[in-house]
């Protein structure tokens, strides 16, 4: 399954909340920095990476 290029990846719950004033520190707690594939899942992901620009 591939995502259209125009559609940006969704943000994690931590990075979504970190966009609000006073919660900026939550970017540091986001652990969705990479895609995690299902072993032998033929491209199926257990968890998608966060689409926030705070991740390199």
Tab-separated table of C-alpha atoms in Angstrom:
chain	number	residue	atom	x	y	z
A	1	UNK	CA	0.000	0.000	0.000
A	2	UNK	CA	1.384	3.348	-0.959
A	3	UNK	CA	0.236	6.792	0.015
A	4	UNK	CA	-0.283	9.543	-2.574
A	5	UNK	CA	2.626	11.981	-2.645
A	6	UNK	CA	0.364	14.970	-1.944
A	7	UNK	CA	-0.929	13.470	1.317
A	8	UNK	CA	1.355	14.185	4.294
A	9	UNK	CA	1.793	11.542	7.004
A	10	UNK	CA	-0.359	12.045	10.086
A	11	UNK	CA	1.119	13.413	13.296
A	12	UNK	CA	1.469	11.328	16.421
A	13	UNK	CA	-0.673	12.176	19.431
A	14	UNK	CA	2.347	13.744	21.147
A	15	UNK	CA	3.269	15.999	18.215
A	16	UNK	CA	-0.371	16.995	17.671
A	17	UNK	CA	-0.662	18.145	21.272
A	18	UNK	CA	2.806	19.752	21.149
A	19	UNK	CA	1.473	22.274	18.621
A	20	UNK	CA	-0.531	23.917	21.439
A	21	UNK	CA	0.994	26.576	23.674
A	22	UNK	CA	2.580	25.142	26.795
A	23	UNK	CA	2.962	21.607	25.433
A	24	UNK	CA	5.969	22.092	23.144
A	25	UNK	CA	8.066	19.720	25.286
A	26	UNK	CA	5.974	16.766	24.067
A	27	UNK	CA	7.887	16.665	20.757
A	28	UNK	CA	10.687	15.018	22.761
A	29	UNK	CA	8.401	12.164	23.878
A	30	UNK	CA	7.278	11.167	20.372
A	31	UNK	CA	8.619	7.718	19.534
A	32	UNK	CA	7.123	7.379	16.050
A	33	UNK	CA	10.271	8.469	14.238
A	34	UNK	CA	10.207	5.598	11.713
A	35	UNK	CA	7.819	3.120	10.101
A	36	UNK	CA	7.581	-0.221	11.888
A	37	UNK	CA	6.659	-3.023	9.463
A	38	UNK	CA	4.847	-6.199	10.406
A	39	UNK	CA	7.339	-9.092	10.076
A	40	UNK	CA	6.427	-11.067	6.948
A	41	UNK	CA	3.611	-8.582	6.398
A	42	UNK	CA	4.510	-7.724	2.797
A	43	UNK	CA	4.531	-3.989	3.381
A	44	UNK	CA	1.880	-3.838	6.119
A	45	UNK	CA	2.889	-1.435	8.871
A	46	UNK	CA	2.301	-1.889	12.583
A	47	UNK	CA	2.967	1.818	13.109
A	48	UNK	CA	3.527	4.662	10.661
A	49	UNK	CA	6.165	7.290	11.272
A	50	UNK	CA	5.034	10.658	12.554
A	51	UNK	CA	4.803	13.317	9.852
A	52	UNK	CA	5.992	16.135	12.121
A	53	UNK	CA	8.908	18.229	10.939
A	54	UNK	CA	10.574	17.874	14.359
A	55	UNK	CA	11.839	14.435	13.276
A	56	UNK	CA	14.957	14.338	11.101
